PDB file of C-alpha atoms in Angstrom:
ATOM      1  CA  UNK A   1      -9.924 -32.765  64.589  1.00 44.00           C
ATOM      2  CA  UNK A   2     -13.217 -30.576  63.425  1.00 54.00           C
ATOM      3  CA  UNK A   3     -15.165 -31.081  66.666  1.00 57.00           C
ATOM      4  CA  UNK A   4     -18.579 -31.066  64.705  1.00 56.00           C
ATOM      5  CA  UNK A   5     -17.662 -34.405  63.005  1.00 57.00           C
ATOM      6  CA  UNK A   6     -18.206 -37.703  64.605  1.00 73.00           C
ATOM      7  CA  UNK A   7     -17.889 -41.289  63.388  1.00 87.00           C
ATOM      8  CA  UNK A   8     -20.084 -44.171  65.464  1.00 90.00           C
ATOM      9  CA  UNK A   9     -17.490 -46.322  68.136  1.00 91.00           C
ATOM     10  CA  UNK A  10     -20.108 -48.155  69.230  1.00 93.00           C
ATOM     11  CA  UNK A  11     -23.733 -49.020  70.402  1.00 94.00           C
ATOM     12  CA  UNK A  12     -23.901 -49.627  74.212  1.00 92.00           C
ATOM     13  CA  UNK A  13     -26.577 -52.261  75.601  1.00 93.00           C
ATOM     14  CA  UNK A  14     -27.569 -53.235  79.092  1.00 93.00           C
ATOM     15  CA  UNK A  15     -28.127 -57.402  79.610  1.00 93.00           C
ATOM     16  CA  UNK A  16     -28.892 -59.548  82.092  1.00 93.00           C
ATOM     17  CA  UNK A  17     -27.241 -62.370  80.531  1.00 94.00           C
ATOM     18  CA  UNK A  18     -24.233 -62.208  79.263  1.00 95.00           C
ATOM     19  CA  UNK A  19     -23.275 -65.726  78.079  1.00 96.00           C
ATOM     20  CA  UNK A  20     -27.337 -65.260  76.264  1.00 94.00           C
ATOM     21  CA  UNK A  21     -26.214 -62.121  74.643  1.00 95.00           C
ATOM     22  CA  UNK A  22     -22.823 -63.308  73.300  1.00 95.00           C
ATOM     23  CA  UNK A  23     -24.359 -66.546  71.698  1.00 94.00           C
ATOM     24  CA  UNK A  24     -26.835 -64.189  70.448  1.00 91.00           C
ATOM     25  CA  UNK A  25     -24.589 -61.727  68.685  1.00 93.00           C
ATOM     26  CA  UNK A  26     -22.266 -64.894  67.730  1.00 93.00           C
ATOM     27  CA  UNK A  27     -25.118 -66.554  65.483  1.00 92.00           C
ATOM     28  CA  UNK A  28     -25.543 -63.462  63.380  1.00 89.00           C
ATOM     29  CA  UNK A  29     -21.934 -63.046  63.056  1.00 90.00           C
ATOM     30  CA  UNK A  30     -20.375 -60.393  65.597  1.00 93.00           C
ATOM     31  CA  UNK A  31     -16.933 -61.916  67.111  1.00 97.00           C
ATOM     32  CA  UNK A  32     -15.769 -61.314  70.602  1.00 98.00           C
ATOM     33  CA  UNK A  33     -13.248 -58.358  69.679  1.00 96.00           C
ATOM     34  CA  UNK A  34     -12.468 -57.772  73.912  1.00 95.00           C
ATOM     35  CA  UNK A  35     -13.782 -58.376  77.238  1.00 96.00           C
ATOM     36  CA  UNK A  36     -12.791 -56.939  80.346  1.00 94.00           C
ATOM     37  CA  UNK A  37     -14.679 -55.911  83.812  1.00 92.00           C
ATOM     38  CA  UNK A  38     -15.667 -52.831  85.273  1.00 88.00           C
ATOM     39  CA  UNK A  39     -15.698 -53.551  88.685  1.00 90.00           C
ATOM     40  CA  UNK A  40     -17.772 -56.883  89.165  1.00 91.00           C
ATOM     41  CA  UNK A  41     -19.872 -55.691  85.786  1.00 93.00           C
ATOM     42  CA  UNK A  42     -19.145 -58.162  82.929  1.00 95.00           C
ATOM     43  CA  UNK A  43     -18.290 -56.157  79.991  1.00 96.00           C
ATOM     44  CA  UNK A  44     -18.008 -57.404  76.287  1.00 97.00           C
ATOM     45  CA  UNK A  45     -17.239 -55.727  72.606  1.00 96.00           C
ATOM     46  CA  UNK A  46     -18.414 -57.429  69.898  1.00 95.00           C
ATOM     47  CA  UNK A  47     -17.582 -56.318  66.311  1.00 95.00           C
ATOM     48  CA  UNK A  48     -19.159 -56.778  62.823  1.00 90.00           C
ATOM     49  CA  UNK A  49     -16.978 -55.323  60.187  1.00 90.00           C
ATOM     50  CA  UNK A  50     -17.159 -52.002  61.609  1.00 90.00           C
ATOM     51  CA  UNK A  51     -20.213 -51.947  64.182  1.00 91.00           C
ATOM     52  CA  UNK A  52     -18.993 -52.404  67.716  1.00 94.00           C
ATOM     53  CA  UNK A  53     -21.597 -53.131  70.349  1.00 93.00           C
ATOM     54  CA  UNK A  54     -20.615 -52.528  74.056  1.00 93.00           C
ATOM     55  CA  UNK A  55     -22.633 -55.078  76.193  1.00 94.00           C
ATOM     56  CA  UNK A  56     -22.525 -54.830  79.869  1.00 93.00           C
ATOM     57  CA  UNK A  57     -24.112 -57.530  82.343  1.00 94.00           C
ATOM     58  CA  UNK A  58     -25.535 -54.791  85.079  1.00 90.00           C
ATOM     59  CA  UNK A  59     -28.407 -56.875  85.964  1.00 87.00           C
ATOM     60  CA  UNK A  60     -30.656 -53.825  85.766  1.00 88.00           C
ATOM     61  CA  UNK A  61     -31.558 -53.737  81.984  1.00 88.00           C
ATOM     62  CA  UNK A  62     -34.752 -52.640  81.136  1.00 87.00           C
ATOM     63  CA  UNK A  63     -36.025 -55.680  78.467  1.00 86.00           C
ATOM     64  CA  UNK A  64     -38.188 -53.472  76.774  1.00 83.00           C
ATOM     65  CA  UNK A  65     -38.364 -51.780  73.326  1.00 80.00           C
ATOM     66  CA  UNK A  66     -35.844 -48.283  73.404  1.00 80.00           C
ATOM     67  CA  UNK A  67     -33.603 -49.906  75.785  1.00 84.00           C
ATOM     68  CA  UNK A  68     -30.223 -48.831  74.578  1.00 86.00           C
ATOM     69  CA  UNK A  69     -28.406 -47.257  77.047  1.00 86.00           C
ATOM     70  CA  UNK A  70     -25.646 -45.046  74.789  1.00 92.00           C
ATOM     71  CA  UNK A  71     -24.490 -44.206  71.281  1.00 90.00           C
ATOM     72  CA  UNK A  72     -20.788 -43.410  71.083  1.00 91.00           C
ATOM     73  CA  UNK A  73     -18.499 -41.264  68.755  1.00 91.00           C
ATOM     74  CA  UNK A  74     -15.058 -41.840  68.090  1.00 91.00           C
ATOM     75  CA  UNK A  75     -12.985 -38.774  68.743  1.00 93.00           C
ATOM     76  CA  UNK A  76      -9.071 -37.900  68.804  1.00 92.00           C
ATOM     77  CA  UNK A  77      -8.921 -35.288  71.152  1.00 94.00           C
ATOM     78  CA  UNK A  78     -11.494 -35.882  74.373  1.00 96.00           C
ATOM     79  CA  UNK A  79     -10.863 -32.221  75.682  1.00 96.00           C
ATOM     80  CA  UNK A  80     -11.234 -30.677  72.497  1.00 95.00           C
ATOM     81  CA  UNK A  81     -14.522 -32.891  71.866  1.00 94.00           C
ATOM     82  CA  UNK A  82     -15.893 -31.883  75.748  1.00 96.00           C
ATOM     83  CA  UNK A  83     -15.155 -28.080  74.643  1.00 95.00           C
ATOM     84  CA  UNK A  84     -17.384 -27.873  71.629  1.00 91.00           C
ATOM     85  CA  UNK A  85     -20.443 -29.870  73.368  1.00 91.00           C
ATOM     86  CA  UNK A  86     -20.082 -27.121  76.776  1.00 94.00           C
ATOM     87  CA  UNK A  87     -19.686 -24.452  73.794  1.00 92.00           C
ATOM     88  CA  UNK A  88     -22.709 -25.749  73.042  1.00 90.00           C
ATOM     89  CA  UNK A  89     -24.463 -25.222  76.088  1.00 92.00           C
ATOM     90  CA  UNK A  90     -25.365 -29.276  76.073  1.00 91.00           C
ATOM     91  CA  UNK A  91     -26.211 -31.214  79.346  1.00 95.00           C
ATOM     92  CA  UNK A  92     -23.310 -32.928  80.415  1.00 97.00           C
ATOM     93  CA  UNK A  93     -24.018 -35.925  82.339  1.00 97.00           C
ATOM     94  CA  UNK A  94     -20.470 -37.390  82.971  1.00 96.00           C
ATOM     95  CA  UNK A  95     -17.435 -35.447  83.205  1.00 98.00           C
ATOM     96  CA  UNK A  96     -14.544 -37.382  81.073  1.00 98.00           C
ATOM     97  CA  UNK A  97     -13.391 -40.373  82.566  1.00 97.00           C
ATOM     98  CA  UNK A  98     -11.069 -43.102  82.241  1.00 96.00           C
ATOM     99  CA  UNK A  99     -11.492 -46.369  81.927  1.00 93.00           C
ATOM    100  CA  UNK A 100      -8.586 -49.207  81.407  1.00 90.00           C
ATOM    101  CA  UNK A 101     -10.614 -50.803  78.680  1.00 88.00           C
ATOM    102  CA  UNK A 102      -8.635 -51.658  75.399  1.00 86.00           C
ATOM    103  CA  UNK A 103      -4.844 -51.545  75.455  1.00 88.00           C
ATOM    104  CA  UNK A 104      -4.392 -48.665  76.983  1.00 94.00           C
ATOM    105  CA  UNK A 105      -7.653 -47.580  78.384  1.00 94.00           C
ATOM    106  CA  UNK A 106     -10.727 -45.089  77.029  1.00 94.00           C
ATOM    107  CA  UNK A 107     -11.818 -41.544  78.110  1.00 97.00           C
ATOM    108  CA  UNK A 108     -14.991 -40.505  77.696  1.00 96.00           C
ATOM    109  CA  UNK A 109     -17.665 -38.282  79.046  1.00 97.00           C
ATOM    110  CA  UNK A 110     -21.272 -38.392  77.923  1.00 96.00           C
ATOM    111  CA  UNK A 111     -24.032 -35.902  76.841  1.00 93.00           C
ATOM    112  CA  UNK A 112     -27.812 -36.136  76.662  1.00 90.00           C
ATOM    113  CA  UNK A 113     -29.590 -34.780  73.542  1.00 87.00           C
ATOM    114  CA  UNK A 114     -32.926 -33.343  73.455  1.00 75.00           C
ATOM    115  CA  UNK A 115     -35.000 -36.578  74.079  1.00 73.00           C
ATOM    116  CA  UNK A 116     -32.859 -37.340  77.247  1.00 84.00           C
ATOM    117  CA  UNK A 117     -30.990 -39.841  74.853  1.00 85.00           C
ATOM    118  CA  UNK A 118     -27.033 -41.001  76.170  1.00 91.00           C
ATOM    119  CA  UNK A 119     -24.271 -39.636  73.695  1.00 91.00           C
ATOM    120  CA  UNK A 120     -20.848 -40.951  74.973  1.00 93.00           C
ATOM    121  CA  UNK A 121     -17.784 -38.857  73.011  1.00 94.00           C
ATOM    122  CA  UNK A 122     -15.023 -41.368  73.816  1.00 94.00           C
ATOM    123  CA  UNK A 123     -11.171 -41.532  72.706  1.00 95.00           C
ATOM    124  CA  UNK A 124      -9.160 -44.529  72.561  1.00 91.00           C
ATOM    125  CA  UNK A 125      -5.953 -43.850  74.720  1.00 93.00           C
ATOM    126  CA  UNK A 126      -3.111 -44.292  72.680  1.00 89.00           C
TER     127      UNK A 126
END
């Protein structure tokens, strides 16, 4: 894997509603592709062709313009990805992780850029 290339895995959003968001994202043609729970947080993909948005009922979301809590890149190798960022000298904000998301769960960690914006690197288990 070159390190220094990323493809999108998804958008994550904050909502207060999930069933609201769902019929939203339904209408303009995302499909449920899996839903799951993090502890008692509600948490939904929904796919477009290639777009996957992560939506997460956390009853905090902010409602306002520039409220998108993470973009995420795909990546094979999570400690290889986690190596290059630190190489970097880039604020790490949360050490890689595991969740049991997916069929065999997802390991992330996430990075802030420059204007304090969330950048998850995250690799499907396989």
């Amino acid at each position: 894997m070159n390190a220094k290339l990323h493809i999108l895995q998804h958008i994550g959003i904050p909502t207060n509603d999930m069933d609201k968001t769902v019929e939203f994202y339904k209408k303009i043609g995302f499909e449920v592709a899996h839903e799951t729970k993090d502890g008692d947080v509600r948490v939904v993909f929904l796919k477009l062709k290639a777009l996957v948005l992560e939506t997460y009922e956390n009853n905090a979301a902010a409602l306002c313009n520039g409220a998108v809590d993470h973009i995420a890149f795909d990546v094979v190798d999570i400690e290889e990805a986690y190596k290059f960022i630190t190489g970097l000298q880039i604020k790490i904000l949360t050490e890689i992780t595991f969740l049991p998301f997916w069929e065999k769960g997802i390991k992330f960690f996430i990075a802030q850029d420059p204007n304090l914006e969330r950048l998850e690197y995250a690799q499907y288990v396989k």
